[in-house]
Short mmCIF file of N, CA and C in Angstrom, two decimals:
data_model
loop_
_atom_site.label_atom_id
_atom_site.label_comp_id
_atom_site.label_asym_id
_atom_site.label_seq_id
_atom_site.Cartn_x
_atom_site.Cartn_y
_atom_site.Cartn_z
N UNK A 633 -33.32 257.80 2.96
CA UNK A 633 -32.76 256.72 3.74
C UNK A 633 -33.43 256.74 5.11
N UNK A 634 -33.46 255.34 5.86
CA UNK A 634 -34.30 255.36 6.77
C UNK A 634 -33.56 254.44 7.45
N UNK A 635 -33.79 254.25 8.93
CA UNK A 635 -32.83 253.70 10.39
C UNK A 635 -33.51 252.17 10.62
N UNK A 636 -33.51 251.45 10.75
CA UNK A 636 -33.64 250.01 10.82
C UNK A 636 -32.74 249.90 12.19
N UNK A 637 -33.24 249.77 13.40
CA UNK A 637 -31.80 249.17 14.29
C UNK A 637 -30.39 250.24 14.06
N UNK A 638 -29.95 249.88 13.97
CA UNK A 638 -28.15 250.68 13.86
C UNK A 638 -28.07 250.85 12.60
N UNK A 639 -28.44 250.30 11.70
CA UNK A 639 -28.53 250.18 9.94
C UNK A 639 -28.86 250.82 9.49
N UNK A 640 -28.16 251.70 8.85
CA UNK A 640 -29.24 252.66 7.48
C UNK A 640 -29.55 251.68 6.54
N UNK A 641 -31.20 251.69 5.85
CA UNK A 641 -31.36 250.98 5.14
C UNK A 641 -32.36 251.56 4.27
N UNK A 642 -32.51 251.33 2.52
CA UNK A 642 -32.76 252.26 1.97
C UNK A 642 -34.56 252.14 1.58
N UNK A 643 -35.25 253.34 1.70
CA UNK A 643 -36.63 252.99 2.25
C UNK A 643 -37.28 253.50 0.62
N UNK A 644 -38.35 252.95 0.58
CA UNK A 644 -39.05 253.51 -0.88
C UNK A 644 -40.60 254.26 -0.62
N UNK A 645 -41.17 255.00 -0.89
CA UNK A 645 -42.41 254.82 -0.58
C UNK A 645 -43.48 254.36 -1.65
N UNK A 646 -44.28 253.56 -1.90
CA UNK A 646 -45.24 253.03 -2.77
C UNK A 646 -46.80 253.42 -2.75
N UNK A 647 -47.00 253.98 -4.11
CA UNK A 647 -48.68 254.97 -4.42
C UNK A 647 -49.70 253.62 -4.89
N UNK A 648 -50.75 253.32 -3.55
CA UNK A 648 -50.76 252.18 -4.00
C UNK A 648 -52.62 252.66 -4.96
N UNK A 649 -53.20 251.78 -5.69
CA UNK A 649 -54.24 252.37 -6.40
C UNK A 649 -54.82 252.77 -5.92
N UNK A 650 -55.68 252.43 -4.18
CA UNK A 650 -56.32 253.00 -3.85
C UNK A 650 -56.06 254.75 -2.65
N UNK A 651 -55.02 254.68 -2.83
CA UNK A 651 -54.84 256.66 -3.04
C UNK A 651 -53.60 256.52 -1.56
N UNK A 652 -53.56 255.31 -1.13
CA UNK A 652 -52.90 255.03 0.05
C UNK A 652 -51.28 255.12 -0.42
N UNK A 653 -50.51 255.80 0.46
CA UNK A 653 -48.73 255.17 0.51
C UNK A 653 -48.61 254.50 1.84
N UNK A 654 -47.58 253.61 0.61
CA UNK A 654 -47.09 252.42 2.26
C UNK A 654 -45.91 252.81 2.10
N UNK A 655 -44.76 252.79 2.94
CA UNK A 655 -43.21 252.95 3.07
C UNK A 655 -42.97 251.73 3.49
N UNK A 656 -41.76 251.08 2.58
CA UNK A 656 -41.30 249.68 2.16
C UNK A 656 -39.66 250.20 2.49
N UNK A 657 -39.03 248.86 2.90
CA UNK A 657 -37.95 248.92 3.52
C UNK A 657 -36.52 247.87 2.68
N UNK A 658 -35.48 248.00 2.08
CA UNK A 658 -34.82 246.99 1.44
C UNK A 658 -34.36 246.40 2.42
N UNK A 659 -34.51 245.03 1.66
CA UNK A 659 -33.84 244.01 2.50
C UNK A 659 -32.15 244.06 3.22
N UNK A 660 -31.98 244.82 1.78
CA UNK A 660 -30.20 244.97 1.68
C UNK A 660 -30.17 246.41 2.14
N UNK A 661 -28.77 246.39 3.08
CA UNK A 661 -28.11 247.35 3.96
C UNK A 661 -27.57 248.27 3.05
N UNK A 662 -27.64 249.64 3.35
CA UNK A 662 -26.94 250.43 2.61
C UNK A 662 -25.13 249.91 1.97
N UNK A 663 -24.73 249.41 3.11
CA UNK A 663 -23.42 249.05 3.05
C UNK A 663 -23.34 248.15 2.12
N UNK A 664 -24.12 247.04 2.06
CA UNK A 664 -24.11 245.73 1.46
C UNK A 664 -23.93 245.78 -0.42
N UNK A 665 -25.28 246.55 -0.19
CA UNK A 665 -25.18 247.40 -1.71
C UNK A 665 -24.13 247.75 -2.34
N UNK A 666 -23.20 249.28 -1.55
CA UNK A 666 -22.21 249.64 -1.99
C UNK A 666 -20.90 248.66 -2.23
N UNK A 667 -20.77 247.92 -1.46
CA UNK A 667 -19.82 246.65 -1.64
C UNK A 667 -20.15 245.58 -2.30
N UNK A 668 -21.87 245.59 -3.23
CA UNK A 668 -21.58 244.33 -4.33
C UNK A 668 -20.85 244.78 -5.17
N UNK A 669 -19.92 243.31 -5.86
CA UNK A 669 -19.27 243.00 -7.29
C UNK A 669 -19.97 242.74 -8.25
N UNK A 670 -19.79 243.49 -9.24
CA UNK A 670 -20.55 243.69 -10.58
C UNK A 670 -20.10 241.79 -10.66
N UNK A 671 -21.26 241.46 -11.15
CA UNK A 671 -20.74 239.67 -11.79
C UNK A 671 -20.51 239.61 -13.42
N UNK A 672 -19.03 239.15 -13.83
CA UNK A 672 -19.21 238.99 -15.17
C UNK A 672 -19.75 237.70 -16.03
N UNK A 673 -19.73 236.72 -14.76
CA UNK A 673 -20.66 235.76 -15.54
C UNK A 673 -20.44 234.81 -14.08
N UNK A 674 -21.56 233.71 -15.28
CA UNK A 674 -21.70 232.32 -14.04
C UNK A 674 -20.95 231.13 -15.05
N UNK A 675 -20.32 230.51 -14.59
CA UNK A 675 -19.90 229.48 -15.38
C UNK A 675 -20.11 228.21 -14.32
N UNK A 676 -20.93 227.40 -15.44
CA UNK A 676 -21.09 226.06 -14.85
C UNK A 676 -20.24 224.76 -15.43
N UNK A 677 -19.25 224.09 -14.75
CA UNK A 677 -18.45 222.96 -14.92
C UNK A 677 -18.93 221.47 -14.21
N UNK A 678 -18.58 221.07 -14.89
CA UNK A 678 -18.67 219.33 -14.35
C UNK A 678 -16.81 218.93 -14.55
N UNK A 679 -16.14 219.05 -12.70
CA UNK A 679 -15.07 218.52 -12.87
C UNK A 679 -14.70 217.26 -11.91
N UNK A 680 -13.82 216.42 -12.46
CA UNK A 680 -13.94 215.72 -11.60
C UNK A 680 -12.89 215.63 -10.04
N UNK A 681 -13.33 214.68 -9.28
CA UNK A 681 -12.92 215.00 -7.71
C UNK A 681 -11.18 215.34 -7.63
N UNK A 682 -10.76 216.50 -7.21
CA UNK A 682 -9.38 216.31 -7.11
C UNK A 682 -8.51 216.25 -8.40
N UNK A 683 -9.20 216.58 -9.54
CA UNK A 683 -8.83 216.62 -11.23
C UNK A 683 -8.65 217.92 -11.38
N UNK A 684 -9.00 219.18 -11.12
CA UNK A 684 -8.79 220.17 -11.33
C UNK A 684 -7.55 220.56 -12.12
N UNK A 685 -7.65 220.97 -13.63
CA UNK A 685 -6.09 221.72 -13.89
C UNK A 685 -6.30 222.51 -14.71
N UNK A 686 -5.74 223.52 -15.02
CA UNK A 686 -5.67 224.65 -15.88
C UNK A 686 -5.76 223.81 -17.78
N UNK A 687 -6.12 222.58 -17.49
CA UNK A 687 -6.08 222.10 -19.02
C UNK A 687 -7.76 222.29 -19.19
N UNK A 688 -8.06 221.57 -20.71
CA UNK A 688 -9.46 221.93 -21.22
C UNK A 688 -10.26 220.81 -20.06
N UNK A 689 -11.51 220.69 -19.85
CA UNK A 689 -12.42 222.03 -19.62
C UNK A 689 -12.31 223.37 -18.75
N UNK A 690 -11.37 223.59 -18.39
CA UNK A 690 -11.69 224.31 -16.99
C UNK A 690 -10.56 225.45 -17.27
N UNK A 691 -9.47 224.92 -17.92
CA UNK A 691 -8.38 226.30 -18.47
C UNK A 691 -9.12 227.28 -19.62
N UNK A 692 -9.89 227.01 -20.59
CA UNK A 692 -10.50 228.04 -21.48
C UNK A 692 -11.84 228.50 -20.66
N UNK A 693 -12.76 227.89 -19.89
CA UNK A 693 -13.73 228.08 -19.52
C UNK A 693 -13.58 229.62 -18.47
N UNK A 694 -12.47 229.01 -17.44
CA UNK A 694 -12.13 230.44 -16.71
C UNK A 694 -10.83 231.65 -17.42
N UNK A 695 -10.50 230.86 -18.49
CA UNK A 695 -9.04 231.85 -18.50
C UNK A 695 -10.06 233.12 -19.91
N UNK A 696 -11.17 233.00 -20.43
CA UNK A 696 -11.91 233.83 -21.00
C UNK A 696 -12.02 235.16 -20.07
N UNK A 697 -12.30 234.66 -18.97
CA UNK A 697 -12.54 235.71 -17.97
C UNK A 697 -11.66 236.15 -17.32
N UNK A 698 -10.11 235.66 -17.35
CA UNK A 698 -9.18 236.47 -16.90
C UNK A 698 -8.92 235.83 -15.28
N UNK A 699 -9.52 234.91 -14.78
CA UNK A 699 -9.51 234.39 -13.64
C UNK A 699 -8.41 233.45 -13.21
N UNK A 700 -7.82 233.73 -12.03
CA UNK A 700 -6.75 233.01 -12.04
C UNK A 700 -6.44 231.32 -11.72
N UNK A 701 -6.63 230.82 -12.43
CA UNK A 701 -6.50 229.43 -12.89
C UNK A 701 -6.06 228.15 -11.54
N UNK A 702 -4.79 228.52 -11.68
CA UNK A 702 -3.94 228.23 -10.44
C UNK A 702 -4.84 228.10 -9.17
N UNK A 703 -5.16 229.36 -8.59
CA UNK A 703 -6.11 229.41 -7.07
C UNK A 703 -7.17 228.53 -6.75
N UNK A 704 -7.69 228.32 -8.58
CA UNK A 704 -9.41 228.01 -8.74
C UNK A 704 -9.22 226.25 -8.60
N UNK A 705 -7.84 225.75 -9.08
CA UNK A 705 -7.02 224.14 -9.44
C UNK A 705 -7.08 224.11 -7.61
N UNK A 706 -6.24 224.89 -7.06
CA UNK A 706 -6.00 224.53 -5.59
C UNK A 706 -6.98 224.48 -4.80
N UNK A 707 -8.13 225.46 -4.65
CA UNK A 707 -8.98 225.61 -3.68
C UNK A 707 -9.67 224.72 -4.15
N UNK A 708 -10.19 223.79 -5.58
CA UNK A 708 -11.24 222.78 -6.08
C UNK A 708 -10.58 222.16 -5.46
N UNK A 709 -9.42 221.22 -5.55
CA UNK A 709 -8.71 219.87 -4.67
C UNK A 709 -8.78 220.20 -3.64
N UNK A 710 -8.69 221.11 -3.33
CA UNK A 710 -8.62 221.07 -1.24
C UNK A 710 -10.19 220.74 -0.80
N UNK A 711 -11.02 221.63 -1.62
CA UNK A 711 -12.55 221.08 -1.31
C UNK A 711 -12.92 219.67 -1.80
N UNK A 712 -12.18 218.98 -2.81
CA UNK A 712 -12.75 217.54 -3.02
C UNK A 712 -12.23 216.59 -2.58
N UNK A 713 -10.82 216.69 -1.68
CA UNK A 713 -10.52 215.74 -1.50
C UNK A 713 -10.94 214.59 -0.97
N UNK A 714 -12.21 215.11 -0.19
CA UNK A 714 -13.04 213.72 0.52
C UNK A 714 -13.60 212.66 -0.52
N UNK A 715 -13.77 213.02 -1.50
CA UNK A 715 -14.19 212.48 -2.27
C UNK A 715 -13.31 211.16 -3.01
N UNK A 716 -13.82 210.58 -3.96
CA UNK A 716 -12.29 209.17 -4.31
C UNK A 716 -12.31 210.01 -5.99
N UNK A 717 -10.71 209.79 -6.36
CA UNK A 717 -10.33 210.53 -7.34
C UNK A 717 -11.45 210.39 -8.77
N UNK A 718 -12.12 211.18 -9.30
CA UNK A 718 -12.46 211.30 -11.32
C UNK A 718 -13.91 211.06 -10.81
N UNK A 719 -14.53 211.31 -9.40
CA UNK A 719 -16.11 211.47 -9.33
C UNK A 719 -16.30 212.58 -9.92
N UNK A 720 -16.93 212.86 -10.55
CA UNK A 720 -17.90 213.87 -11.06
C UNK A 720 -18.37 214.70 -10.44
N UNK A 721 -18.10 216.37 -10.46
CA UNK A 721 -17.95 217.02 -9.46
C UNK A 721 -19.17 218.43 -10.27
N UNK A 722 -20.06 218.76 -9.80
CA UNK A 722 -20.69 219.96 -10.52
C UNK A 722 -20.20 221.19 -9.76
N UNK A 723 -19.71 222.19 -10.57
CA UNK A 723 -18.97 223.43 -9.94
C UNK A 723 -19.90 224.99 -10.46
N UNK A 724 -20.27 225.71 -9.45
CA UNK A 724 -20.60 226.58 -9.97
C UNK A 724 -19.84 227.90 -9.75
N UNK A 725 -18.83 228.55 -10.70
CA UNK A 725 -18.20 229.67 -10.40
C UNK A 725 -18.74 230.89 -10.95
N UNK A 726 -18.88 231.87 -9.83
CA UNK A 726 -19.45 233.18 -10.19
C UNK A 726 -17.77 234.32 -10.52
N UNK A 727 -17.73 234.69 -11.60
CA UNK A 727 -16.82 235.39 -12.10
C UNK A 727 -17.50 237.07 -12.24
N UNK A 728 -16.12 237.81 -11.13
CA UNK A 728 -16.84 239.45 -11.38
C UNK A 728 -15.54 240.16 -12.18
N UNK A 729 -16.61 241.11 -12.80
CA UNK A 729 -15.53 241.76 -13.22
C UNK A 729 -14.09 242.29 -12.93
N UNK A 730 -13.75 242.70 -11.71
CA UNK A 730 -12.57 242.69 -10.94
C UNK A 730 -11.69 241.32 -10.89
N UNK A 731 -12.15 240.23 -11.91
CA UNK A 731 -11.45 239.02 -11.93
C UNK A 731 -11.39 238.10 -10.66
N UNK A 732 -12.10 238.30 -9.83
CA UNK A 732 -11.80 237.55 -8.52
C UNK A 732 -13.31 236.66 -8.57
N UNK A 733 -13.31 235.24 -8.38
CA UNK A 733 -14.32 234.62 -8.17
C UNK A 733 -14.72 233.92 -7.02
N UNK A 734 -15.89 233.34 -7.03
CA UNK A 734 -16.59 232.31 -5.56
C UNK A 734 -16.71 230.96 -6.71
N UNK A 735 -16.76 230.18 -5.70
CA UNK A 735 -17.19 228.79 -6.43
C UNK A 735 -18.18 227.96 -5.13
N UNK A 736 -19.04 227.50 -5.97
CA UNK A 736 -19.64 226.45 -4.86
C UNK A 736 -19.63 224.97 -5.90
N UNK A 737 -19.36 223.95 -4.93
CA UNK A 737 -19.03 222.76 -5.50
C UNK A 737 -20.44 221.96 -5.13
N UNK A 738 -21.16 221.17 -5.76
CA UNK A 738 -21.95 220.23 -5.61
C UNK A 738 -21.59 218.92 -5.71
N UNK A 739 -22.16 217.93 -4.49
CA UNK A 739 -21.63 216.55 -4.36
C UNK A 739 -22.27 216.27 -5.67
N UNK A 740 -21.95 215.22 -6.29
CA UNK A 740 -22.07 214.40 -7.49
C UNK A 740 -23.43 213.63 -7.28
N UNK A 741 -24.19 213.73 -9.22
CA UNK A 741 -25.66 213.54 -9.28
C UNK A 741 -26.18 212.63 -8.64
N UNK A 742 -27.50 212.72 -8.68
CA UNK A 742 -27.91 211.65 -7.53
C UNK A 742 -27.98 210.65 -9.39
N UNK A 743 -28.31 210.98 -10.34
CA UNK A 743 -28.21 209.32 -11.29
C UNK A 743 -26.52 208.65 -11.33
N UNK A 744 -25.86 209.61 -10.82
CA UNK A 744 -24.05 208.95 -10.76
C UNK A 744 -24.22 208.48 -9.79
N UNK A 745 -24.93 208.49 -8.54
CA UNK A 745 -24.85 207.57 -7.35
C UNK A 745 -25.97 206.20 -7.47
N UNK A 746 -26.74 206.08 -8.23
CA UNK A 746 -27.73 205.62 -8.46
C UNK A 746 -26.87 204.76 -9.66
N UNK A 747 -26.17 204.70 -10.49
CA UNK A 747 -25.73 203.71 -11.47
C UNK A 747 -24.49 203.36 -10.95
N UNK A 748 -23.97 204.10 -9.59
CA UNK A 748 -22.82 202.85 -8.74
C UNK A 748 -23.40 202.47 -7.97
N UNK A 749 -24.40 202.81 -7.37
CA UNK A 749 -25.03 201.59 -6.30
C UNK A 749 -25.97 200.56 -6.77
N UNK A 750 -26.45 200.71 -8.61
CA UNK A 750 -27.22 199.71 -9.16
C UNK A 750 -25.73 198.32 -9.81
N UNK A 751 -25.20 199.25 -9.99
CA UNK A 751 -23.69 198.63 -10.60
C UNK A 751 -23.70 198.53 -12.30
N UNK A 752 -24.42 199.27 -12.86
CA UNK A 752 -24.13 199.51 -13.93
C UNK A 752 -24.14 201.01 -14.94
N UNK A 753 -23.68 200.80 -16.31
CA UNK A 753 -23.28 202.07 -16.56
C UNK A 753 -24.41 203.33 -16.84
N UNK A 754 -25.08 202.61 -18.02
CA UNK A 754 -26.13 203.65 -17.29
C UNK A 754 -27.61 203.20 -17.79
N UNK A 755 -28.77 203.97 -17.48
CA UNK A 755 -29.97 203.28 -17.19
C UNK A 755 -30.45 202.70 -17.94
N UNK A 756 -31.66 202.40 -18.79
CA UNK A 756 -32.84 201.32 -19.50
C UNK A 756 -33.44 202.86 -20.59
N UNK A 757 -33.20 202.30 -21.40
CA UNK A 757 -33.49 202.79 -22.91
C UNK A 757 -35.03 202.98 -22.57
N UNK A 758 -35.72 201.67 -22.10
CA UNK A 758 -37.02 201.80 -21.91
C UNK A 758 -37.39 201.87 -20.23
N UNK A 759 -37.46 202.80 -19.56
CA UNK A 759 -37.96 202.92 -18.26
C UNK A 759 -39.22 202.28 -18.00
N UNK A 760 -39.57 201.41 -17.11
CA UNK A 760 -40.96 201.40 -16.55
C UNK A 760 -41.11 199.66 -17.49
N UNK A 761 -40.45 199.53 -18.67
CA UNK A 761 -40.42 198.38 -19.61
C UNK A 761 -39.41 197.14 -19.14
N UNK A 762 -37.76 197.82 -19.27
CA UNK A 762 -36.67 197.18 -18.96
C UNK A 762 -36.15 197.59 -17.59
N UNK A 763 -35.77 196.39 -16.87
CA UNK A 763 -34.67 196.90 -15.59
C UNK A 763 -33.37 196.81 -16.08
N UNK A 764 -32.83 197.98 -15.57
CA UNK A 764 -31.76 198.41 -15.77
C UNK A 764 -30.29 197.87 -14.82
N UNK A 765 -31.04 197.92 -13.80
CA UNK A 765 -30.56 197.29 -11.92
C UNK A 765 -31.75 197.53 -10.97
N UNK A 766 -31.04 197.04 -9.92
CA UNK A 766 -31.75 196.79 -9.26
C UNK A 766 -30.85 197.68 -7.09
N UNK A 767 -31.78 198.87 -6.61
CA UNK A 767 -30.97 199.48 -5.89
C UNK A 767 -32.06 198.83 -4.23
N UNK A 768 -31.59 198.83 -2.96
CA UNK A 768 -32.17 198.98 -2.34
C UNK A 768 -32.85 200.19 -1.28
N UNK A 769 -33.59 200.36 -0.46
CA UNK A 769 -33.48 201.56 0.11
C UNK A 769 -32.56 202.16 0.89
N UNK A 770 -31.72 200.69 1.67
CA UNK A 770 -30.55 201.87 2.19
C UNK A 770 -29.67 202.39 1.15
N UNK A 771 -29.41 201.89 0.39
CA UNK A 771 -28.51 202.87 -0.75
C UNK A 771 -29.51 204.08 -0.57
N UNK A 772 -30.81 204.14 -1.16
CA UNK A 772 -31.42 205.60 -1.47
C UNK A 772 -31.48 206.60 -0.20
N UNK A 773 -31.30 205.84 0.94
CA UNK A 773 -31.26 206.25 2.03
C UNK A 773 -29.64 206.83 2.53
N UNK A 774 -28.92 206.50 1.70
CA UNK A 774 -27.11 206.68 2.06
C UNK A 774 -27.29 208.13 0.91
N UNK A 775 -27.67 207.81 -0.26
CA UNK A 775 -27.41 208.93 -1.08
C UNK A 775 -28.07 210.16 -1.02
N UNK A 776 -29.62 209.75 0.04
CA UNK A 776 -30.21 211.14 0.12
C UNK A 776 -29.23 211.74 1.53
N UNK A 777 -28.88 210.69 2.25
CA UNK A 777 -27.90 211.76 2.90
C UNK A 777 -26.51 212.55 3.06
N UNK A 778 -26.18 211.43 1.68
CA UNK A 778 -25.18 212.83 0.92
C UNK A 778 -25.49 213.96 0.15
N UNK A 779 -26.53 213.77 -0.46
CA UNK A 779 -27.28 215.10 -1.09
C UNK A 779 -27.81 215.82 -0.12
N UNK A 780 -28.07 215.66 1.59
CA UNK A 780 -29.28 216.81 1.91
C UNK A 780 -28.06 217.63 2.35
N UNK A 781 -26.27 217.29 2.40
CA UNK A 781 -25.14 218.29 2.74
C UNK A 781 -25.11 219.07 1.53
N UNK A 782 -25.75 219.30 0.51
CA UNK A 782 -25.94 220.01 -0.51
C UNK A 782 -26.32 221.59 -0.52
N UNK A 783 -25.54 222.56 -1.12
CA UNK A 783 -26.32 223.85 -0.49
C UNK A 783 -27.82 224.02 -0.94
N UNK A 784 -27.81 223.52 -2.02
CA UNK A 784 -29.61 223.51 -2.50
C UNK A 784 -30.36 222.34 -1.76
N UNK A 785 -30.12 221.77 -1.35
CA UNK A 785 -30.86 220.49 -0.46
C UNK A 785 -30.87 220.37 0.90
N UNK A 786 -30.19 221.54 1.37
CA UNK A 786 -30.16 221.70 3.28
C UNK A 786 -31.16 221.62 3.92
N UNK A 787 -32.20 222.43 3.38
CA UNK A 787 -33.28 222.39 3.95
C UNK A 787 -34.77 221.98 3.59
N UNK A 788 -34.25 220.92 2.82
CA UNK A 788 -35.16 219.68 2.49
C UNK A 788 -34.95 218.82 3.51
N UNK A 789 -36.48 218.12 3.64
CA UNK A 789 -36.01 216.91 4.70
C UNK A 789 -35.34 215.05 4.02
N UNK A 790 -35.49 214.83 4.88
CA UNK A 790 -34.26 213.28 4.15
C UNK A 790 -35.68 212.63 3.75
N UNK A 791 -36.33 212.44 3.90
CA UNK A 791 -38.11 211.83 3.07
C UNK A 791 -38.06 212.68 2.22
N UNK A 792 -38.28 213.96 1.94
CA UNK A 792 -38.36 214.82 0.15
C UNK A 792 -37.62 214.16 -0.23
N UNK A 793 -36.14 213.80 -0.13
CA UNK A 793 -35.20 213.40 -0.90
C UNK A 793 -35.04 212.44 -1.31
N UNK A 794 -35.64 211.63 -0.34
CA UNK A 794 -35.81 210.14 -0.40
C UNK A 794 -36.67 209.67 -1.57
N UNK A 795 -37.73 210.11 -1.47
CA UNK A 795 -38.52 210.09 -2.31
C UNK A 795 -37.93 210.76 -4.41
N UNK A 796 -37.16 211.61 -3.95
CA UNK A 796 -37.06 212.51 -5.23
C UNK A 796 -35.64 211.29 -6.24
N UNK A 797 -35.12 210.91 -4.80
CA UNK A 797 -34.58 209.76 -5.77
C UNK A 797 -34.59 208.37 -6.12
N UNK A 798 -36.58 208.48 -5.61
CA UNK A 798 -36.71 206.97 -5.79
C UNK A 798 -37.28 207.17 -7.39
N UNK A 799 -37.48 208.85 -7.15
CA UNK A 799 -38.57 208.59 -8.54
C UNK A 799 -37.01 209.21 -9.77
N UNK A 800 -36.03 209.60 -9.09
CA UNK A 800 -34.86 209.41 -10.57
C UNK A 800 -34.80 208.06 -11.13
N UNK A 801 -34.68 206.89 -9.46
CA UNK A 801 -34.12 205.45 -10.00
C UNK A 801 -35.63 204.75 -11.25
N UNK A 802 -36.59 205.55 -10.79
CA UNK A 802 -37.99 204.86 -12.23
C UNK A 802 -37.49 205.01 -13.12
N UNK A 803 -37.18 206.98 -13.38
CA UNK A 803 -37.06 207.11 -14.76
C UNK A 803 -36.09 206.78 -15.51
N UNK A 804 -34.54 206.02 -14.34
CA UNK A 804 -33.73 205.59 -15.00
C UNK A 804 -33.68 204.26 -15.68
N UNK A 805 -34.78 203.67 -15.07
CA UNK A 805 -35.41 202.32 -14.97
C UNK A 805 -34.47 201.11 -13.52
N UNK A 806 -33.91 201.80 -12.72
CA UNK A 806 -33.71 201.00 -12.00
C UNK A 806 -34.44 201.07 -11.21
N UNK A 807 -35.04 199.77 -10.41
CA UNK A 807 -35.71 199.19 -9.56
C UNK A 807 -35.27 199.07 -8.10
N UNK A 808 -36.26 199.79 -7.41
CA UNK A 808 -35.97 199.92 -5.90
C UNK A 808 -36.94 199.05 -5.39
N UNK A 809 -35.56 198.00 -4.33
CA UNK A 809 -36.44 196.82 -3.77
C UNK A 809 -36.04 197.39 -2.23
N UNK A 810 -36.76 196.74 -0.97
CA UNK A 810 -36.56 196.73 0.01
C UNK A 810 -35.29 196.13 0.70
N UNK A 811 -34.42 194.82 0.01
CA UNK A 811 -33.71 194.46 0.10
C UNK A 811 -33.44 193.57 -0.88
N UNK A 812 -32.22 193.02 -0.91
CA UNK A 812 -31.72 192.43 -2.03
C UNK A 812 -31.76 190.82 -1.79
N UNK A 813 -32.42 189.68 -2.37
CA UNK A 813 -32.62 188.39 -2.25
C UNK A 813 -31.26 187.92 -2.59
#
């Protein structure tokens, strides 16, 4: 073990081919280590906004793992309520063995925002052939900035995004105009 600042942190040394050792340093704190939770799984849900209940999908999905149902119903509605009720909600819960879980919630797909702002149900059989609808850029411009509050999309800029869902609305076959005639 080796001193980092105030930190013990745990050091390795590496024989590298040419006859040299380098001493390499973990990222993770001695402490950090000793206090991870073994994970017994990841479970991925699609629920919708403020729907949360111990019924199917979401009562067999967590009650396999022994997780308490109830907490997982309350803390999902308290986090969706911004949302308007039966949006489509992607949930990712990490379940550890000690039965206690994290959840992170993802705002709803960018093709679910993309077939309510085209106004229909869902895209063109034939992309690139048939229009499906028809979206403008401030819509793509409203939805990349509900996606960049995304934990995977924070630190993308609003142009990556912009872009990433002009090219969903192709493959859905809806058509992005500048404005609407």
């Amino acid at each position: 073990m080796c001193q980092f600042g105030d930190v013990p942190q745990i050091c390795v040394q590496v024989s590298l081919s040419n006859g040299r050792t380098v001493e390499a340093q973990a990222m993770a704190s001695l402490k950090e280590i000793l206090t991870r939770r073994p994970v017994a799984a990841t479970i991925r849900l699609t629920v919708p906004a403020g729907g949360a209940r111990p019924a199917p999908p979401v009562g067999p999905a967590l009650g396999q793992y022994r997780l308490n149902l109830m907490a997982f119903c309350k803390d999902f509605n308290a986090r969706t309520q911004k949302y308007k009720p039966e949006t489509p909600m992607a949930v990712t819960i990490t379940a550890f063995k000690d039965n206690t879980f994290e959840f992170t919630v993802k705002s709803p797909s960018v093709t679910w925002y993309l077939k309510k702002a085209a106004g229909v149900e869902s895209g063109s059989g034939r992309a690139g052939h048939v229009v499906a609808g028809t979206v403008t850029l401030k819509h793509v411009y409203e939805i990349a900035k509900v996606k960049q509050s995304d934990p995977y999309c924070q630190y993308m800029s609003l142009e990556a995004i912009s872009k990433s869902i002009i090219g969903t609305a192709n493959t859905m076959g809806i058509k992005v105009v500048k404005e609407l005639d």
